[in-house]
CSV table of N, CA, C and O in Angstrom, one decimal:
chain,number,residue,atom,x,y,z
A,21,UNK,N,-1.0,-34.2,-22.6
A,21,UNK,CA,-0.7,-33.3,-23.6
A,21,UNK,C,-1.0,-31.9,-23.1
A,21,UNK,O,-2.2,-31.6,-23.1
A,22,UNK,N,-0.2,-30.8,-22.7
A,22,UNK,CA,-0.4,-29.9,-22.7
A,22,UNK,C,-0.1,-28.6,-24.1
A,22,UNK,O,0.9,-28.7,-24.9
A,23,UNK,N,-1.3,-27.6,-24.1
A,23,UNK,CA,-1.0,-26.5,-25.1
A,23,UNK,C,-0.5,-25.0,-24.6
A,23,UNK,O,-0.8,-24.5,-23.5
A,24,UNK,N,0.0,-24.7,-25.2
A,24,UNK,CA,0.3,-23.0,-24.5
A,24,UNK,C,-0.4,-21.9,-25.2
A,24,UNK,O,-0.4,-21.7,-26.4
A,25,UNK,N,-1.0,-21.2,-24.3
A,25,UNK,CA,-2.0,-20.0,-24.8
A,25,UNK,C,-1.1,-19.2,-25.2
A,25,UNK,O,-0.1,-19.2,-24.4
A,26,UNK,N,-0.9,-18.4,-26.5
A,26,UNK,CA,-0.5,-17.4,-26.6
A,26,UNK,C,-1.3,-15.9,-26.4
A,26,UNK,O,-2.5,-15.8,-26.7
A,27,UNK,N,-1.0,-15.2,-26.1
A,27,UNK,CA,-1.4,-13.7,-25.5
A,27,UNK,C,-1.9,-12.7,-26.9
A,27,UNK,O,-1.1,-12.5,-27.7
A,28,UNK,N,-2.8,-12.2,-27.0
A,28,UNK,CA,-3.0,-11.5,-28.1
A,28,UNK,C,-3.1,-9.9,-27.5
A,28,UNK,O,-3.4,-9.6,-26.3
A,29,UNK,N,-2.7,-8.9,-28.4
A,29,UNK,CA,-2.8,-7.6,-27.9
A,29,UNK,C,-4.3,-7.3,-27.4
A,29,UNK,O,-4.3,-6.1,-27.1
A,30,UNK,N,-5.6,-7.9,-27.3
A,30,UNK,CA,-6.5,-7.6,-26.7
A,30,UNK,C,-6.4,-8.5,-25.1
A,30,UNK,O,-6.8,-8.1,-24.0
A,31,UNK,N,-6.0,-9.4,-25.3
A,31,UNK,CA,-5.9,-10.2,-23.9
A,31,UNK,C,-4.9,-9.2,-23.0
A,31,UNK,O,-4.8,-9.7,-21.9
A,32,UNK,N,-4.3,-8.4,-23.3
A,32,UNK,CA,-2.9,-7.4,-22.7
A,32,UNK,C,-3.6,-6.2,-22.5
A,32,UNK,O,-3.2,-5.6,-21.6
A,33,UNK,N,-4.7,-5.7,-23.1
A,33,UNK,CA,-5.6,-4.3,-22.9
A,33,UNK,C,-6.9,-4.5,-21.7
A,33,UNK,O,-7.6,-3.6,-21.0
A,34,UNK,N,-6.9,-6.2,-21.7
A,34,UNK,CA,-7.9,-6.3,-20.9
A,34,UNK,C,-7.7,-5.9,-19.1
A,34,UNK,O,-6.8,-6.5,-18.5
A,35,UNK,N,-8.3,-5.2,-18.5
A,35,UNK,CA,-8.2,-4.7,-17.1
A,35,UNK,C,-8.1,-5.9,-16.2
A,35,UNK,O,-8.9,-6.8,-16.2
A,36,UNK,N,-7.0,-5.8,-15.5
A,36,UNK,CA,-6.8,-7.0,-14.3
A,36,UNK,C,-7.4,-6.3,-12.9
A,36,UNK,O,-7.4,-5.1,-12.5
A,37,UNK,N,-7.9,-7.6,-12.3
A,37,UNK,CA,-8.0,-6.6,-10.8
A,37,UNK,C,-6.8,-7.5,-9.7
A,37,UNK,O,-6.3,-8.6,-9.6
A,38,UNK,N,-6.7,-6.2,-8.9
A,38,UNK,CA,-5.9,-6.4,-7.5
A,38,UNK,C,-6.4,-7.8,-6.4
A,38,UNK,O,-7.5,-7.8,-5.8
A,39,UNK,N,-5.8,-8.5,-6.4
A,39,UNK,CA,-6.4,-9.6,-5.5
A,39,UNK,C,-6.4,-8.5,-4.1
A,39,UNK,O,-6.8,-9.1,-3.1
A,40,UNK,N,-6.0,-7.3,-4.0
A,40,UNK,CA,-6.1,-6.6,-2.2
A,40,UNK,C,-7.2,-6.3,-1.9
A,40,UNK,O,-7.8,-6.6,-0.9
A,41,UNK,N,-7.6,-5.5,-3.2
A,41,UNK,CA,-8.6,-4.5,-2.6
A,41,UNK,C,-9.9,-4.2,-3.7
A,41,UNK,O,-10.7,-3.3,-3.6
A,42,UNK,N,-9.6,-5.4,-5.1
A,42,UNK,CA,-10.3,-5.8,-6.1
A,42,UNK,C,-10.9,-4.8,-7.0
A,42,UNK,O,-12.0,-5.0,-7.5
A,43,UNK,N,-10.1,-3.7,-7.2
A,43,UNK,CA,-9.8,-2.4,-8.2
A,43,UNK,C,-9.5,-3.1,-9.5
A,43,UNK,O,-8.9,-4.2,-9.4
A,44,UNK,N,-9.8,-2.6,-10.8
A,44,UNK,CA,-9.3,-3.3,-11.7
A,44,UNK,C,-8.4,-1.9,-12.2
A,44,UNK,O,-8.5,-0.7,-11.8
A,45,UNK,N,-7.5,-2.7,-13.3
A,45,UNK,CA,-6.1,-2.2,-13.8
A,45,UNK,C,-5.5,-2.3,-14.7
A,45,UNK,O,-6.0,-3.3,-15.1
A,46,UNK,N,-4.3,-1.8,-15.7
A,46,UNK,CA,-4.5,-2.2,-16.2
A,46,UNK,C,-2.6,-2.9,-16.2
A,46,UNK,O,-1.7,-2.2,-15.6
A,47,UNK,N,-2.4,-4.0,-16.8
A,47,UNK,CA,-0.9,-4.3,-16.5
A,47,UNK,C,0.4,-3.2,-16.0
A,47,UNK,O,1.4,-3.9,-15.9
A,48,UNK,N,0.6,-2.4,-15.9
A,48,UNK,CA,1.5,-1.5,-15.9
A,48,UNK,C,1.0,-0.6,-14.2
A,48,UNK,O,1.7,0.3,-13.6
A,49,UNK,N,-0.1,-0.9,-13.9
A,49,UNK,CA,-0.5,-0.6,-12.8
A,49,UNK,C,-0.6,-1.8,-11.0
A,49,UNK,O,-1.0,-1.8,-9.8
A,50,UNK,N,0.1,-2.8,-12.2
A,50,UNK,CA,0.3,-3.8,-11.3
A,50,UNK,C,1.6,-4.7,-10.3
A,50,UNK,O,2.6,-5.0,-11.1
A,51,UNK,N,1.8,-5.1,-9.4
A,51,UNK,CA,3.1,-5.8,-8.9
A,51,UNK,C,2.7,-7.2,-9.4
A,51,UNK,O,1.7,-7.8,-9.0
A,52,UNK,N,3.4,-7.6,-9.9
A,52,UNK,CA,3.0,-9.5,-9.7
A,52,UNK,C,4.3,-9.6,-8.9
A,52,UNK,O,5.4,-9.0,-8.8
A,53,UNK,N,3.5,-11.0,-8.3
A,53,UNK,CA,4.6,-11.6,-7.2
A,53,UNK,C,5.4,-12.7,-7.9
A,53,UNK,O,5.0,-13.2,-8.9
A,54,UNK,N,6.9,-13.0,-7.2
A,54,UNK,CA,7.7,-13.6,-7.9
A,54,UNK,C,7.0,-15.0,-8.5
A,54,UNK,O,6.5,-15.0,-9.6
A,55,UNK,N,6.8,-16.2,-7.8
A,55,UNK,CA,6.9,-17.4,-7.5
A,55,UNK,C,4.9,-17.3,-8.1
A,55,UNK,O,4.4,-18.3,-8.2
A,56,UNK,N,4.3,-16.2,-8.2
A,56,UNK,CA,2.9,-16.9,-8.6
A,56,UNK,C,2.4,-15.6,-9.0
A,56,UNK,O,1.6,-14.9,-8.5
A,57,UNK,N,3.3,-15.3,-10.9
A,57,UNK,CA,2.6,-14.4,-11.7
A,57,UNK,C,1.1,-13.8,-11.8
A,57,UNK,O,0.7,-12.8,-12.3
A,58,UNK,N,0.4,-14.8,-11.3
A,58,UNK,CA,-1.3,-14.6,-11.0
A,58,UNK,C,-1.5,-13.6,-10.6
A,58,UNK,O,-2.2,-12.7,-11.0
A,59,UNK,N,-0.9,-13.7,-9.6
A,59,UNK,CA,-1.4,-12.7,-8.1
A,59,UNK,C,-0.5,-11.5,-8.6
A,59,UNK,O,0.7,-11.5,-8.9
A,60,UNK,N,-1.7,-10.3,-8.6
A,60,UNK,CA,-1.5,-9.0,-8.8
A,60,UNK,C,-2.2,-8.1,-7.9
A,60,UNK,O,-3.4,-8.0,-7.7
A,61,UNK,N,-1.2,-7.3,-7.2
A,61,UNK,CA,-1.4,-6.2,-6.7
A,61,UNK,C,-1.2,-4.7,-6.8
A,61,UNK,O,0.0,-4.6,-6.8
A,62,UNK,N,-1.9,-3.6,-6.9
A,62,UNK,CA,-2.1,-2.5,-7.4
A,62,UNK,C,-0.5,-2.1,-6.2
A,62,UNK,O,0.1,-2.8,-5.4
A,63,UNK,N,-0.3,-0.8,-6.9
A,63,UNK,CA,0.7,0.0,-6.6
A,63,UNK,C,0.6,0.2,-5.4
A,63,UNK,O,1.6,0.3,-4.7
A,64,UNK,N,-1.1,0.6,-4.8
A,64,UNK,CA,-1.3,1.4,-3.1
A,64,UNK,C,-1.7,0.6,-2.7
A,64,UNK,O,-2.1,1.0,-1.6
A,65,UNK,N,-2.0,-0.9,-2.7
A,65,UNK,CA,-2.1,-2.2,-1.6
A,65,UNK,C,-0.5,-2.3,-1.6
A,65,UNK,O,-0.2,-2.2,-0.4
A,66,UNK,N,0.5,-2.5,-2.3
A,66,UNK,CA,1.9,-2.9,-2.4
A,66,UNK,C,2.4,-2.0,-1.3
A,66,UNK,O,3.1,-2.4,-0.3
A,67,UNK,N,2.0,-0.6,-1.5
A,67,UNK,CA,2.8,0.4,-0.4
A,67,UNK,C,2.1,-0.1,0.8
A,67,UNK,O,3.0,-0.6,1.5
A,68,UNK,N,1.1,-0.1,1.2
A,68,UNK,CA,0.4,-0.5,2.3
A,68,UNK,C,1.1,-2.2,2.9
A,68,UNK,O,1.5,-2.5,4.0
A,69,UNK,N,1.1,-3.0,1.9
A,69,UNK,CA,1.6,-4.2,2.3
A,69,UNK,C,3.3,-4.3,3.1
A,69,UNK,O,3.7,-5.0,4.0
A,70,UNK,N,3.9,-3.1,2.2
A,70,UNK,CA,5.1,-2.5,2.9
A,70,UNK,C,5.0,-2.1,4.1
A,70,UNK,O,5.7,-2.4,5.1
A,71,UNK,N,4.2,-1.3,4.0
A,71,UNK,CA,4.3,-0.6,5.7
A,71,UNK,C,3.6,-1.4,6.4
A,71,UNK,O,3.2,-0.8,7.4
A,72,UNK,N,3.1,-2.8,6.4
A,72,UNK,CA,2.3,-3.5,7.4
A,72,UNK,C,4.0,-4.6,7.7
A,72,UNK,O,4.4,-4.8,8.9
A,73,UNK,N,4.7,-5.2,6.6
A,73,UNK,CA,5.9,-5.9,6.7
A,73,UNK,C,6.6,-4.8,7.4
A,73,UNK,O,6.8,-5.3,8.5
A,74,UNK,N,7.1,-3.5,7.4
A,74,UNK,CA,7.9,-3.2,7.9
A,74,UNK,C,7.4,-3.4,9.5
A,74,UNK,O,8.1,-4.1,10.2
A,75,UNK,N,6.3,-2.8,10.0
A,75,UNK,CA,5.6,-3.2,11.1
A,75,UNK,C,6.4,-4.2,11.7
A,75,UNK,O,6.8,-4.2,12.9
A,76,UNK,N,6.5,-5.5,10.7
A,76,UNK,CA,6.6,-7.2,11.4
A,76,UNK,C,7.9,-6.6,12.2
A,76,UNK,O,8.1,-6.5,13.4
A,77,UNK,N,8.7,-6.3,11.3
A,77,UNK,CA,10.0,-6.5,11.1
A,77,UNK,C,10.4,-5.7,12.5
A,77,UNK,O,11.1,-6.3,13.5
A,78,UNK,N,9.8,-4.1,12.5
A,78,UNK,CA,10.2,-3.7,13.8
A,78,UNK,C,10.2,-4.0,15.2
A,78,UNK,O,10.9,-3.6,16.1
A,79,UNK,N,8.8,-5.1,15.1
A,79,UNK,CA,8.0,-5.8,16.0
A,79,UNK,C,9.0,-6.8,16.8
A,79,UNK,O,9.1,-7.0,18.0
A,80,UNK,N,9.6,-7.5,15.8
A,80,UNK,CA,10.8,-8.5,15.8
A,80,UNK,C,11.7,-8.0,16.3
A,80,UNK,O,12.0,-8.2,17.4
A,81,UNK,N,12.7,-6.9,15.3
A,81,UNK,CA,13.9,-6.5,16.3
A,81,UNK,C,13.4,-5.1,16.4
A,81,UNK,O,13.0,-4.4,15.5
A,82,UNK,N,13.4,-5.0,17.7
A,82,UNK,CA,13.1,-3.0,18.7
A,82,UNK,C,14.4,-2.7,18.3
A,82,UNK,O,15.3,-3.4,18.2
A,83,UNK,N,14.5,-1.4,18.3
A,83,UNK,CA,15.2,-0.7,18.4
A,83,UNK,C,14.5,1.0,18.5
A,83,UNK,O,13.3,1.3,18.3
A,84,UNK,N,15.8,2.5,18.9
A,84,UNK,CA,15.1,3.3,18.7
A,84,UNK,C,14.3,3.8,17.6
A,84,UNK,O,13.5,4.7,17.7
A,85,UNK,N,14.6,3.2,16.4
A,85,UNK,CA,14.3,3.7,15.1
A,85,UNK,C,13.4,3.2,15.3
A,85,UNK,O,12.4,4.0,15.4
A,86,UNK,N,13.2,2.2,15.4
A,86,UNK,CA,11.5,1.2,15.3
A,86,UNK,C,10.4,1.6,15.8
A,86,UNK,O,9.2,1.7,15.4
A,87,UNK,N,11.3,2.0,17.4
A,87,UNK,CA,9.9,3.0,18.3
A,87,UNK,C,9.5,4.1,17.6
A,87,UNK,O,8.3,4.4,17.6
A,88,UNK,N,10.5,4.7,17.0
A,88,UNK,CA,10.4,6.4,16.1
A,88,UNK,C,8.9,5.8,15.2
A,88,UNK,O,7.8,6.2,15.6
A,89,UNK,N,9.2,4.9,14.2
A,89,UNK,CA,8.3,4.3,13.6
A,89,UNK,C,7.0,3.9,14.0
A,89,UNK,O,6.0,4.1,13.5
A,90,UNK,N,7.3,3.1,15.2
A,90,UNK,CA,5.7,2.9,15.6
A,90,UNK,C,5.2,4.1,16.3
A,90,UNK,O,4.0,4.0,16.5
A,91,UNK,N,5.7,5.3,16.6
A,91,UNK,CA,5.3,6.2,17.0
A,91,UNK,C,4.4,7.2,15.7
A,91,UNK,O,3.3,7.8,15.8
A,92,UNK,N,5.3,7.0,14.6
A,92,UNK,CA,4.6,7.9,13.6
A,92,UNK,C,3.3,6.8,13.1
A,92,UNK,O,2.3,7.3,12.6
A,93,UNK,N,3.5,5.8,13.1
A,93,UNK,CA,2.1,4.8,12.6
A,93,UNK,C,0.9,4.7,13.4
A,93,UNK,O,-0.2,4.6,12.9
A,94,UNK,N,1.4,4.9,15.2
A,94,UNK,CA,0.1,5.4,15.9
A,94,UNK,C,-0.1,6.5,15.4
A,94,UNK,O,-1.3,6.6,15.1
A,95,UNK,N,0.6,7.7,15.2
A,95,UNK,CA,-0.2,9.0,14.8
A,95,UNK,C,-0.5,9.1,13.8
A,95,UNK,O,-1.0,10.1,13.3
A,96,UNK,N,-0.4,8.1,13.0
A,96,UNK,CA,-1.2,7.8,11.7
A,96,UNK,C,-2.7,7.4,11.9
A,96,UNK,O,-3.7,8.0,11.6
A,97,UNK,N,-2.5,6.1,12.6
A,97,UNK,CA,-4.1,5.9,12.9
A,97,UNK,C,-4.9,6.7,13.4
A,97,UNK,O,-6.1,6.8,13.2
A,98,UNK,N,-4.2,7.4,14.4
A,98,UNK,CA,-5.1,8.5,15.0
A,98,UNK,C,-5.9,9.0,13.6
A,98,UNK,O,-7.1,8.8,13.3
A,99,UNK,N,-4.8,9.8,12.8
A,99,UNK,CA,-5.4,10.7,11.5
A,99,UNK,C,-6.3,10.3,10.9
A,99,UNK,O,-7.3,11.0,10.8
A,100,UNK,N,-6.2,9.1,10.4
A,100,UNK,CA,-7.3,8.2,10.1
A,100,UNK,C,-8.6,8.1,10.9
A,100,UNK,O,-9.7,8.6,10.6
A,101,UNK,N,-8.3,7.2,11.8
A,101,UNK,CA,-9.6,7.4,12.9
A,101,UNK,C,-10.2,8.4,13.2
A,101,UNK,O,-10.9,8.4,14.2
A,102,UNK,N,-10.0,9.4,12.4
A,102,UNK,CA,-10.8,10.8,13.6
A,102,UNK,C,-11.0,11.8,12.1
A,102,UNK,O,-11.8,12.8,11.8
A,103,UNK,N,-10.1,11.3,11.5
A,103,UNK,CA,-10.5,11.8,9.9
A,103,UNK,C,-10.1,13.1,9.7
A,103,UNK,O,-10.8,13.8,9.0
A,104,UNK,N,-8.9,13.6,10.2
A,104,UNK,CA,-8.5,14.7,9.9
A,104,UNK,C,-7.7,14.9,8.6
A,104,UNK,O,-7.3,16.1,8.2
A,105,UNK,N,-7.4,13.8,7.9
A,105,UNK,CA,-7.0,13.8,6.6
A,105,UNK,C,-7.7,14.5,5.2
A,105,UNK,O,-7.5,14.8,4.0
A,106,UNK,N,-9.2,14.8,6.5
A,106,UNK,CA,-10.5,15.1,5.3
A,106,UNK,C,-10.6,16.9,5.8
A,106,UNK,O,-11.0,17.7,4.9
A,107,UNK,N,-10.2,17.2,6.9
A,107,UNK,CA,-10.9,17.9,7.1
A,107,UNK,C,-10.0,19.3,5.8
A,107,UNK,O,-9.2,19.1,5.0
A,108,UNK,N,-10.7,20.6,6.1
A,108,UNK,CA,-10.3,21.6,5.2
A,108,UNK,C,-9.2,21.9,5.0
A,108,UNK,O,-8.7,21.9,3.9
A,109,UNK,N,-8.7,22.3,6.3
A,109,UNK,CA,-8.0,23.0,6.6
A,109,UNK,C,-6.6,22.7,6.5
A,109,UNK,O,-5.7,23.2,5.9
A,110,UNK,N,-6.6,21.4,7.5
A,110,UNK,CA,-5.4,20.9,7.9
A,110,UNK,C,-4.9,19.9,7.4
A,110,UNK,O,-3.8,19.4,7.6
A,111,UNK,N,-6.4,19.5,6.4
A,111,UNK,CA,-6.2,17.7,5.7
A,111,UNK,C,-4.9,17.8,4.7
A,111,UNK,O,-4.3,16.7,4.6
A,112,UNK,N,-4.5,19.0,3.8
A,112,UNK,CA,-4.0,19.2,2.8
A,112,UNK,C,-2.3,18.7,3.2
A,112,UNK,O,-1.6,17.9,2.5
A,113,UNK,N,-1.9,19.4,4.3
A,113,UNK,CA,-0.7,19.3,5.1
A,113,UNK,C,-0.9,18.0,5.8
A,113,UNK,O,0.1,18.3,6.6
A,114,UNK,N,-1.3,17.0,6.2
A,114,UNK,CA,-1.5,16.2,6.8
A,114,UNK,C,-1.0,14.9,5.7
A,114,UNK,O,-0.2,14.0,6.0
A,115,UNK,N,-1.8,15.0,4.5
A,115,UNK,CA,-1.2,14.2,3.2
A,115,UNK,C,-0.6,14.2,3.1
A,115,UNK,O,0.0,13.1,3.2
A,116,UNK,N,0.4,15.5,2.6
A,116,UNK,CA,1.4,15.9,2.2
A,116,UNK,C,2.5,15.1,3.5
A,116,UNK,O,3.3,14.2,3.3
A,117,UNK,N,2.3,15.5,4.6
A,117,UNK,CA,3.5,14.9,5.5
A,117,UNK,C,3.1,13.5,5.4
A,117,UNK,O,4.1,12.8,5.0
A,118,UNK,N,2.0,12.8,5.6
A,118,UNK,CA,1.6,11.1,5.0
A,118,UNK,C,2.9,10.9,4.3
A,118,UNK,O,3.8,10.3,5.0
A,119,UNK,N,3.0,11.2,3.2
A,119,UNK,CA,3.7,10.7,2.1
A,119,UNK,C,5.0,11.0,2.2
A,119,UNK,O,5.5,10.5,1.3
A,120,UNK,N,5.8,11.5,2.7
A,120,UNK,CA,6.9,11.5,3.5
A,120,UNK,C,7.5,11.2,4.3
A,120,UNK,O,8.7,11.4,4.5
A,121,UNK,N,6.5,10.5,5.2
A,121,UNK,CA,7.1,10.0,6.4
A,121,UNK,C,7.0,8.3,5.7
A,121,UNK,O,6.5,7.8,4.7
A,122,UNK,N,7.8,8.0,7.0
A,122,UNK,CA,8.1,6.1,6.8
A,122,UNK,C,6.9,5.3,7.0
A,122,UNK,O,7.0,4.1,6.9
């Protein structure tokens, strides 16, 4: 015999967390995956999970676009690694292009 829970407007206010990076949230801040509604991921693990699949994808078929790509993702890690995203000066413009590029 199975029962079905129904959802009440406090069970819908309650904060979910990100299976990525275990931030809590609140529905509307979440992706659920097709095939296993459970699993919820925040909006900035989703982008991140994107740019790690696109990775696969280039990895798979090369082409020049792809190199273009893994060229701007090594000079991403650099940024990261060395932390110039923080610094004063230059960090400001460094985000800003972050989020524009692929």
């Amino acid at each position: 015999m199975t029962t079905t829970a129904t959802t009440t407007e406090s069970d819908a206010a309650e904060p979910l967390t990100c299976w990525c990076c275990g931030g809590t949230y609140q529905e509307p801040g979440l992706v659920r995956l097709g095939n296993h509604p459970e699993v919820g991921v925040c909006l900035s693990c989703a982008h991140f999970l994107h740019q790690q699949a696109r990775g696969r994808e280039d990895a798979l078929r090369p082409s020049p676009a792809s190199r273009l790509r893994d060229g701007l993702r090594a000079g991403r890690r650099l940024v990261i690694r060395w932390r110039w995203h923080q610094h004063p000066v230059i960090g400001r413009p460094l985000r800003w292009l972050g989020r524009r590029l692929p």
